[in-house]
Tab-separated table of C-alpha atoms in Angstrom:
chain	number	residue	atom	x	y	z
J	22	MET	CA	14.313	11.439	13.392
J	23	ALA	CA	14.837	9.848	10.388
J	24	ALA	CA	14.232	11.106	6.738
J	25	ILE	CA	13.716	8.202	4.349
J	26	LYS	CA	14.285	8.700	0.591
J	27	ILE	CA	11.159	6.460	-0.519
J	28	TRP	CA	12.409	6.137	-4.119
J	29	GLU	CA	15.518	4.257	-2.699
J	30	VAL	CA	13.667	1.798	-0.561
J	31	PRO	CA	13.579	-1.674	-2.366
J	32	GLY	CA	10.147	-3.012	-2.961
J	33	VAL	CA	8.447	-6.263	-4.244
J	34	THR	CA	6.784	-6.334	-7.559
J	35	VAL	CA	3.336	-8.287	-7.312
J	36	PRO	CA	3.003	-9.863	-10.596
J	37	LYS	CA	0.185	-9.360	-13.363
J	38	PRO	CA	-2.891	-9.285	-13.245
J	39	ASN	CA	-2.677	-7.087	-10.091
J	40	GLU	CA	0.685	-5.514	-10.843
J	41	ARG	CA	2.081	-3.194	-8.601
J	42	VAL	CA	5.114	-2.548	-6.288
J	43	LEU	CA	4.840	-2.663	-2.384
J	44	LYS	CA	7.489	-0.788	-0.315
J	45	VAL	CA	7.408	-1.272	3.412
J	46	LEU	CA	8.460	1.714	5.538
J	47	PHE	CA	7.364	0.852	8.862
J	48	SER	CA	5.971	-2.409	10.427
J	49	PRO	CA	6.508	-4.468	13.686
J	50	ASN	CA	9.658	-5.822	12.213
J	51	VAL	CA	10.888	-2.385	10.738
J	52	GLY	CA	10.838	0.295	13.564
J	53	ASN	CA	7.235	0.506	14.645
J	54	LYS	CA	5.282	-2.150	16.759
J	55	GLU	CA	1.988	-0.152	16.515
J	56	LEU	CA	1.163	0.250	12.764
J	57	THR	CA	2.333	-0.735	9.152
J	58	LEU	CA	3.063	2.020	6.738
J	59	LEU	CA	3.680	1.201	3.154
J	60	VAL	CA	3.799	2.628	-0.402
J	61	SER	CA	1.889	0.895	-2.992
J	62	LEU	CA	2.645	1.814	-6.586
J	63	ILE	CA	-0.082	0.649	-8.949
J	64	TYR	CA	0.918	0.693	-12.691
J	65	PRO	CA	-1.375	2.304	-15.304
J	66	HIS	CA	-4.544	0.270	-15.830
J	67	SER	CA	-3.627	-2.094	-13.130
J	68	THR	CA	-5.455	-3.056	-9.926
J	69	THR	CA	-4.995	-4.394	-6.400
J	70	GLY	CA	-7.880	-6.844	-7.065
J	71	LEU	CA	-10.903	-7.280	-4.538
J	72	HIS	CA	-9.395	-8.161	-1.226
J	73	THR	CA	-9.632	-7.623	2.559
J	74	HIS	CA	-7.475	-7.135	5.790
J	75	ASP	CA	-7.917	-8.209	9.395
J	76	VAL	CA	-6.979	-4.468	10.247
J	77	ASP	CA	-8.142	-1.068	9.247
J	78	GLU	CA	-6.540	0.366	6.014
J	79	TYR	CA	-6.197	4.151	5.302
J	80	MET	CA	-4.969	4.970	1.836
J	81	TYR	CA	-3.696	8.471	1.109
J	82	ILE	CA	-3.602	9.055	-2.810
J	83	ALA	CA	-0.416	10.872	-3.191
J	84	SER	CA	-0.260	10.935	-7.038
J	85	GLY	CA	-2.292	9.601	-10.017
J	86	HIS	CA	-6.002	8.912	-10.500
J	87	GLY	CA	-8.100	5.827	-10.091
J	88	VAL	CA	-11.132	4.290	-8.468
J	89	ALA	CA	-11.965	2.736	-5.146
J	90	ILE	CA	-14.277	-0.210	-5.397
J	91	SER	CA	-16.172	-1.454	-2.662
J	92	GLU	CA	-17.435	-5.093	-2.291
J	93	ASP	CA	-21.068	-4.164	-3.525
J	94	GLY	CA	-19.545	-2.649	-6.715
J	95	GLU	CA	-19.689	1.006	-5.666
J	96	GLU	CA	-17.082	2.995	-7.432
J	97	VAL	CA	-15.416	6.306	-6.286
J	98	GLU	CA	-13.043	8.415	-8.210
J	99	VAL	CA	-10.032	9.100	-6.406
J	100	HIS	CA	-6.988	11.651	-7.120
J	101	PRO	CA	-4.136	13.276	-5.283
J	102	ASP	CA	-5.013	14.586	-1.610
J	103	MET	CA	-7.933	12.199	-1.171
J	104	LEU	CA	-8.166	9.552	1.757
J	105	VAL	CA	-9.833	5.950	1.381
J	106	TYR	CA	-10.827	4.304	4.386
J	107	ALA	CA	-11.370	0.389	4.224
J	108	PRO	CA	-12.311	-0.913	7.769
J	109	ALA	CA	-11.095	-4.239	8.915
J	110	GLY	CA	-13.018	-7.189	6.961
J	111	VAL	CA	-14.336	-5.019	4.187
J	112	LYS	CA	-13.376	-6.066	0.630
J	113	HIS	CA	-12.047	-3.313	-1.364
J	114	GLU	CA	-10.072	-2.739	-4.501
J	115	MET	CA	-7.953	0.244	-6.065
J	116	LYS	CA	-7.769	0.506	-9.689
J	117	ASN	CA	-5.579	2.839	-11.518
J	118	THR	CA	-7.654	4.289	-14.539
J	119	GLY	CA	-4.920	6.848	-15.615
J	120	ASP	CA	-1.658	6.679	-17.691
J	121	GLU	CA	0.678	7.394	-14.661
J	122	THR	CA	1.459	5.299	-11.679
J	123	LEU	CA	-1.045	5.542	-8.878
J	124	LYS	CA	1.012	6.080	-5.728
J	125	LEU	CA	-0.884	5.316	-2.415
J	126	ILE	CA	0.603	5.789	1.111
J	127	CYS	CA	-1.181	3.044	3.172
J	128	VAL	CA	-1.438	2.918	6.848
J	129	TYR	CA	-2.660	-0.261	8.660
J	130	VAL	CA	-3.884	0.023	12.215
J	131	PRO	CA	-3.011	-2.246	14.052
J	132	ALA	CA	0.001	-3.598	12.229
J	133	LEU	CA	-0.579	-6.185	9.546
J	134	LYS	CA	0.695	-9.540	9.914
J	135	ALA	CA	3.606	-10.396	7.544
J	136	SER	CA	2.657	-12.891	4.718
J	137	GLY	CA	3.137	-13.209	1.022
J	138	TYR	CA	4.257	-10.345	-0.881
J	139	PHE	CA	4.206	-8.045	2.038
J	140	GLU	CA	6.410	-10.375	4.052
J	141	GLU	CA	8.838	-10.006	1.134
J	142	ALA	CA	8.807	-6.432	0.889
J	143	GLU	CA	9.225	-6.119	4.800
J	144	LYS	CA	12.227	-8.133	4.615
J	145	LYS	CA	13.751	-5.840	2.152
J	146	ALA	CA	12.721	-2.809	3.979
J	147	LYS	CA	14.277	-4.390	7.389
J	148	GLU	CA	17.694	-4.776	5.627
J	149	PHE	CA	17.774	-1.521	3.797
J	150	LEU	CA	16.245	0.731	6.724
J	151	SER	CA	18.226	-1.073	9.571
J	152	ASP	CA	20.825	1.833	9.892
J	153	LYS	CA	18.453	4.471	9.031
J	154	ILE	CA	15.630	4.259	11.579
């Protein structure tokens, strides 16, 4: 069993205009070959920008308020204890509309391939979590 203090896990800050912090907790290079689990901390009035993945993404809203935006422009208000599902290949965006950080717990199945900011966050997590998981 492992108990991870998420606030201690180092993250990577994605710069403006899509400013947020990404913290990897599990991935193929960090304790789990089947999925990727990360925390995304989206600052007030910031956004992920419209993007897509080649795997399914499940986003649990842990705190904060915002909107989930689909590629056709549909907006759904999100708040704590909601889950947003973005199937592989579907463009989506999460936007923080509040004055507090929007905290998402994101699960990708199967696991994401490491690249860009995610790859940086994965390297930091691997080093930090190596003796904890």
